[in-house]
C-alpha cells in the first residue's frame, strides 16, 4: 500500500471506548508539557521491568436496566421482558415487542449497547524495561509486536514510536459514572499521527494508561502503522496490572 492509502486506512481505527474516552487519532495541536506532579504520577502508573499483566479483550454488552423499569411502570408483559433480558445477557440484540406496552422509540432509547473490557484469563510478563529516564517496550508471547520499540521518556512524558513519530501525553479526566464505561481515577493518553513520504513511514495510533477505581491499571495501544510503504493491519494490545 502507498502512503496515501495509509491516510485512508486511518478511518479503520475504531474507537476503544473506555470511561467515555476514544482511543482514536487526533489532529489537535501538541498538548502542553506535564507538570512535575503529573510526571511523577505518570511514572508511578507505567509498568515496571518484566511487569506481570493480564491480557484483556473488548466485549460488547447490552444494558436493559432502564428498559425494565419503564416496562414495569407501563404494565408490560413480564414474560417478554424476561426473554429480552436473556437475549441481552447473551449479547443478542433484543427485538421490539408491542406487548411491552411502550413505544418502539422508547424501546430503542432504553436498550443501551456498551463496549467493555474483560479478562481473557491469560497472564504473562510484559516485555518492558525501565531505568531512571525511560520506559521501553519489547516483544514477547501474547504481545504480537504491537508495542515493540515504543518508549516513554520519564523526564518529559513524551512517547516515541519505532516509525519515528512522537506525542506528548494529556491527562484523562476521572470518570465516576459506571454508565459511561470503566470508572477511572486518573490516567494519560498519547495520540500520535504522522507521515514521512521520503521514508515511506506513517502511524495513526493511541496509547492509553488508565488507573481504575479498583486500583488496577489498564495499558492499551491501538495503531495502524506503515514501514517501507507497506501498511500493516490494525493492531491492538490491552493489558491490566497493579503497581505497589
Tab-separated table of C-alpha atoms in Angstrom:
chain	number	residue	atom	x	y	z
A	1	UNK	CA	0.000	0.000	0.000
A	2	UNK	CA	1.076	3.582	-0.612
A	3	UNK	CA	1.471	6.376	1.895
A	4	UNK	CA	-1.709	7.960	0.584
A	5	UNK	CA	-3.647	4.794	1.352
A	6	UNK	CA	-2.432	4.894	4.942
A	7	UNK	CA	-4.331	8.154	5.318
A	8	UNK	CA	-7.476	6.370	4.140
A	9	UNK	CA	-6.726	3.411	6.390
A	10	UNK	CA	-6.780	5.634	9.458
A	11	UNK	CA	-10.550	5.603	9.198
A	12	UNK	CA	-10.365	1.941	10.173
A	13	UNK	CA	-9.016	2.772	13.619
A	14	UNK	CA	-12.210	2.333	15.577
A	15	UNK	CA	-12.603	3.955	18.990
A	16	UNK	CA	-11.960	1.830	22.037
A	17	UNK	CA	-14.413	3.404	24.414
A	18	UNK	CA	-13.120	3.239	27.938
A	19	UNK	CA	-14.591	5.608	30.502
A	20	UNK	CA	-16.025	7.716	27.722
A	21	UNK	CA	-12.637	8.327	26.072
A	22	UNK	CA	-11.928	7.209	22.493
A	23	UNK	CA	-8.639	5.577	21.615
A	24	UNK	CA	-8.582	7.144	18.153
A	25	UNK	CA	-6.437	9.549	16.152
A	26	UNK	CA	-6.430	13.266	16.712
A	27	UNK	CA	-5.319	16.252	14.693
A	28	UNK	CA	-5.336	18.528	17.751
A	29	UNK	CA	-2.324	20.774	18.482
A	30	UNK	CA	0.505	19.305	20.539
A	31	UNK	CA	-0.513	19.320	24.226
A	32	UNK	CA	1.362	21.300	26.847
A	33	UNK	CA	4.126	19.766	28.933
A	34	UNK	CA	3.061	17.932	32.080
A	35	UNK	CA	3.681	19.459	35.483
A	36	UNK	CA	6.243	17.773	37.784
A	37	UNK	CA	3.378	16.347	39.869
A	38	UNK	CA	1.748	14.756	36.813
A	39	UNK	CA	5.081	13.380	35.604
A	40	UNK	CA	5.505	11.707	38.997
A	41	UNK	CA	2.018	10.227	38.684
A	42	UNK	CA	2.759	9.026	35.139
A	43	UNK	CA	5.934	7.290	36.271
A	44	UNK	CA	4.029	5.551	39.081
A	45	UNK	CA	1.440	4.170	36.643
A	46	UNK	CA	3.797	2.905	33.940
A	47	UNK	CA	4.790	-0.779	34.189
A	48	UNK	CA	7.925	-1.994	35.880
A	49	UNK	CA	10.531	-4.195	34.230
A	50	UNK	CA	9.004	-7.602	33.350
A	51	UNK	CA	5.672	-6.428	34.766
A	52	UNK	CA	3.140	-9.248	35.395
A	53	UNK	CA	-0.028	-8.426	33.441
A	54	UNK	CA	-3.381	-9.924	32.456
A	55	UNK	CA	-4.497	-9.827	28.823
A	56	UNK	CA	-7.834	-8.094	28.258
A	57	UNK	CA	-10.221	-8.061	25.326
A	58	UNK	CA	-13.109	-5.906	24.198
A	59	UNK	CA	-16.601	-7.319	24.598
A	60	UNK	CA	-19.977	-5.855	23.764
A	61	UNK	CA	-22.634	-5.692	26.440
A	62	UNK	CA	-26.266	-4.613	26.412
A	63	UNK	CA	-27.851	-2.742	29.293
A	64	UNK	CA	-31.629	-3.094	29.793
A	65	UNK	CA	-31.960	-1.737	33.339
A	66	UNK	CA	-33.887	1.383	32.351
A	67	UNK	CA	-35.992	-0.668	29.948
A	68	UNK	CA	-37.056	-2.980	32.772
A	69	UNK	CA	-38.074	-0.023	34.914
A	70	UNK	CA	-40.129	1.557	32.122
A	71	UNK	CA	-41.858	-1.691	31.134
A	72	UNK	CA	-42.738	-2.483	34.752
A	73	UNK	CA	-44.219	1.017	35.159
A	74	UNK	CA	-46.224	0.612	31.949
A	75	UNK	CA	-47.601	-2.797	32.956
A	76	UNK	CA	-45.833	-4.635	30.139
A	77	UNK	CA	-45.731	-8.415	29.769
A	78	UNK	CA	-43.105	-9.737	32.264
A	79	UNK	CA	-42.521	-12.886	30.191
A	80	UNK	CA	-41.491	-10.798	27.176
A	81	UNK	CA	-39.267	-8.666	29.382
A	82	UNK	CA	-37.556	-11.780	30.774
A	83	UNK	CA	-36.873	-13.036	27.255
A	84	UNK	CA	-35.316	-9.693	26.340
A	85	UNK	CA	-33.101	-9.854	29.426
A	86	UNK	CA	-31.952	-13.359	28.433
A	87	UNK	CA	-31.131	-12.208	24.888
A	88	UNK	CA	-29.205	-9.196	26.179
A	89	UNK	CA	-27.184	-11.386	28.555
A	90	UNK	CA	-26.144	-13.496	25.561
A	91	UNK	CA	-25.126	-10.394	23.599
A	92	UNK	CA	-28.087	-10.774	21.230
A	93	UNK	CA	-29.832	-7.580	20.176
A	94	UNK	CA	-33.370	-7.601	21.652
A	95	UNK	CA	-36.328	-7.220	19.285
A	96	UNK	CA	-39.172	-4.808	19.991
A	97	UNK	CA	-42.483	-6.353	21.069
A	98	UNK	CA	-45.636	-4.268	21.463
A	99	UNK	CA	-46.621	-6.375	24.488
A	100	UNK	CA	-44.056	-4.333	26.433
A	101	UNK	CA	-46.634	-1.501	26.469
A	102	UNK	CA	-44.054	1.111	25.460
A	103	UNK	CA	-43.379	2.667	22.057
A	104	UNK	CA	-40.733	1.458	19.632
A	105	UNK	CA	-38.875	4.765	20.144
A	106	UNK	CA	-38.817	4.252	23.927
A	107	UNK	CA	-37.596	0.704	23.424
A	108	UNK	CA	-34.639	1.916	21.333
A	109	UNK	CA	-33.856	4.573	23.916
A	110	UNK	CA	-33.658	2.166	26.844
A	111	UNK	CA	-31.706	-0.648	25.184
A	112	UNK	CA	-28.131	0.624	25.558
A	113	UNK	CA	-25.151	-1.005	23.853
A	114	UNK	CA	-21.817	-0.625	25.617
A	115	UNK	CA	-18.290	-1.823	24.965
A	116	UNK	CA	-16.473	-3.202	27.992
A	117	UNK	CA	-13.110	-4.747	28.775
A	118	UNK	CA	-12.955	-8.299	30.075
A	119	UNK	CA	-10.141	-10.563	31.199
A	120	UNK	CA	-9.121	-13.391	28.869
A	121	UNK	CA	-7.740	-15.262	31.873
A	122	UNK	CA	-4.291	-15.228	30.292
A	123	UNK	CA	-1.409	-13.766	32.316
A	124	UNK	CA	2.197	-13.145	31.303
A	125	UNK	CA	5.142	-10.838	31.930
A	126	UNK	CA	5.212	-7.732	29.779
A	127	UNK	CA	8.412	-7.310	27.772
A	128	UNK	CA	9.355	-3.906	29.171
A	129	UNK	CA	12.445	-2.377	30.713
A	130	UNK	CA	12.846	0.869	32.609
A	131	UNK	CA	15.613	2.928	34.108
A	132	UNK	CA	15.711	6.368	35.689
A	133	UNK	CA	14.874	8.157	32.437
A	134	UNK	CA	12.901	5.869	30.122
A	135	UNK	CA	10.419	3.008	29.818
A	136	UNK	CA	10.969	0.881	26.697
A	137	UNK	CA	8.717	-1.887	25.385
A	138	UNK	CA	9.932	-5.003	23.630
A	139	UNK	CA	8.022	-8.020	22.353
A	140	UNK	CA	7.062	-11.409	23.666
A	141	UNK	CA	4.347	-14.077	23.777
A	142	UNK	CA	0.845	-12.579	23.623
A	143	UNK	CA	2.204	-9.114	22.724
A	144	UNK	CA	2.202	-9.778	18.944
A	145	UNK	CA	4.685	-6.991	18.226
A	146	UNK	CA	2.137	-4.263	18.994
A	147	UNK	CA	4.284	-2.306	21.480
A	148	UNK	CA	7.699	-3.305	20.166
A	149	UNK	CA	10.013	-0.297	20.016
A	150	UNK	CA	7.651	2.121	21.778
A	151	UNK	CA	9.296	4.147	24.543
A	152	UNK	CA	8.275	6.844	27.035
A	153	UNK	CA	10.605	9.489	28.401
A	154	UNK	CA	10.086	9.723	32.160
A	155	UNK	CA	11.506	13.267	32.265
A	156	UNK	CA	9.092	14.724	29.699
A	157	UNK	CA	6.364	12.102	29.303
A	158	UNK	CA	6.908	12.029	25.533
A	159	UNK	CA	6.172	8.795	23.686
A	160	UNK	CA	8.375	7.759	20.753
A	161	UNK	CA	7.429	5.090	18.204
A	162	UNK	CA	9.631	2.867	16.018
A	163	UNK	CA	8.018	4.530	12.990
A	164	UNK	CA	9.792	7.728	14.022
A	165	UNK	CA	6.910	9.756	15.457
A	166	UNK	CA	6.204	11.064	18.926
A	167	UNK	CA	3.486	12.572	21.070
A	168	UNK	CA	3.079	14.216	24.447
A	169	UNK	CA	0.525	12.830	26.907
A	170	UNK	CA	-2.657	14.552	28.021
A	171	UNK	CA	-4.284	13.804	31.392
A	172	UNK	CA	-7.500	11.766	31.260
A	173	UNK	CA	-10.340	13.235	33.350
A	174	UNK	CA	-11.711	10.994	36.117
A	175	UNK	CA	-14.938	9.100	35.457
A	176	UNK	CA	-17.170	8.082	38.369
A	177	UNK	CA	-20.223	7.222	36.264
A	178	UNK	CA	-20.297	3.465	35.508
A	179	UNK	CA	-22.820	4.055	32.711
A	180	UNK	CA	-20.016	5.761	30.764
A	181	UNK	CA	-17.735	2.742	30.891
A	182	UNK	CA	-14.843	1.987	33.207
A	183	UNK	CA	-14.625	4.005	36.394
A	184	UNK	CA	-11.343	5.866	36.027
A	185	UNK	CA	-9.485	7.540	38.875
A	186	UNK	CA	-6.690	9.046	36.759
A	187	UNK	CA	-4.816	8.438	33.546
A	188	UNK	CA	-2.941	9.664	30.490
A	189	UNK	CA	-3.331	9.324	26.737
A	190	UNK	CA	-0.932	9.768	23.818
A	191	UNK	CA	-2.466	10.379	20.386
A	192	UNK	CA	0.083	10.136	17.610
A	193	UNK	CA	-0.397	10.705	13.894
A	194	UNK	CA	2.346	11.308	11.349
A	195	UNK	CA	3.633	10.517	7.895
A	196	UNK	CA	7.068	10.670	6.265
A	197	UNK	CA	6.785	10.492	2.479
A	198	UNK	CA	10.521	10.250	1.886
A	199	UNK	CA	10.925	7.234	4.165
A	200	UNK	CA	7.554	5.630	3.439
A	201	UNK	CA	6.542	5.636	7.091
A	202	UNK	CA	3.313	6.519	8.840
A	203	UNK	CA	1.476	5.997	12.100
A	204	UNK	CA	-2.012	6.575	13.467
A	205	UNK	CA	-2.413	5.292	16.996
A	206	UNK	CA	-3.318	5.934	20.586
A	207	UNK	CA	-1.650	4.746	23.765
A	208	UNK	CA	-3.798	4.942	26.896
A	209	UNK	CA	-2.810	4.457	30.528
A	210	UNK	CA	-5.731	4.417	32.976
A	211	UNK	CA	-5.879	3.887	36.722
A	212	UNK	CA	-9.256	2.388	37.620
A	213	UNK	CA	-11.225	2.948	40.808
A	214	UNK	CA	-10.297	-0.623	41.775
A	215	UNK	CA	-6.630	0.370	41.782
A	216	UNK	CA	-5.741	-1.719	38.735
A	217	UNK	CA	-4.058	-0.057	35.767
A	218	UNK	CA	-5.080	-0.541	32.136
A	219	UNK	CA	-2.494	-0.096	29.369
A	220	UNK	CA	-3.833	-0.144	25.801
A	221	UNK	CA	-2.215	0.581	22.439
A	222	UNK	CA	-4.240	0.731	19.233
A	223	UNK	CA	-2.495	1.541	15.949
A	224	UNK	CA	-2.198	1.327	12.187
A	225	UNK	CA	1.374	1.810	11.002
A	226	UNK	CA	3.365	1.796	7.789
A	227	UNK	CA	7.004	0.895	7.257
A	228	UNK	CA	8.736	0.960	3.853
A	229	UNK	CA	5.458	1.961	2.169
A	230	UNK	CA	3.717	-1.160	3.499
A	231	UNK	CA	0.629	-0.589	5.635
A	232	UNK	CA	0.071	-3.162	8.366
A	233	UNK	CA	-3.200	-4.387	9.782
A	234	UNK	CA	-4.859	-2.589	12.657
A	235	UNK	CA	-3.174	-3.848	15.825
A	236	UNK	CA	-4.196	-3.639	19.457
A	237	UNK	CA	-2.941	-4.803	22.830
A	238	UNK	CA	-4.817	-4.295	26.109
A	239	UNK	CA	-3.482	-5.440	29.489
A	240	UNK	CA	-4.049	-4.603	33.120
A	241	UNK	CA	-1.816	-4.869	36.165
A	242	UNK	CA	-1.178	-3.474	39.634
A	243	UNK	CA	1.664	-1.331	40.888
A	244	UNK	CA	2.825	-1.189	44.517
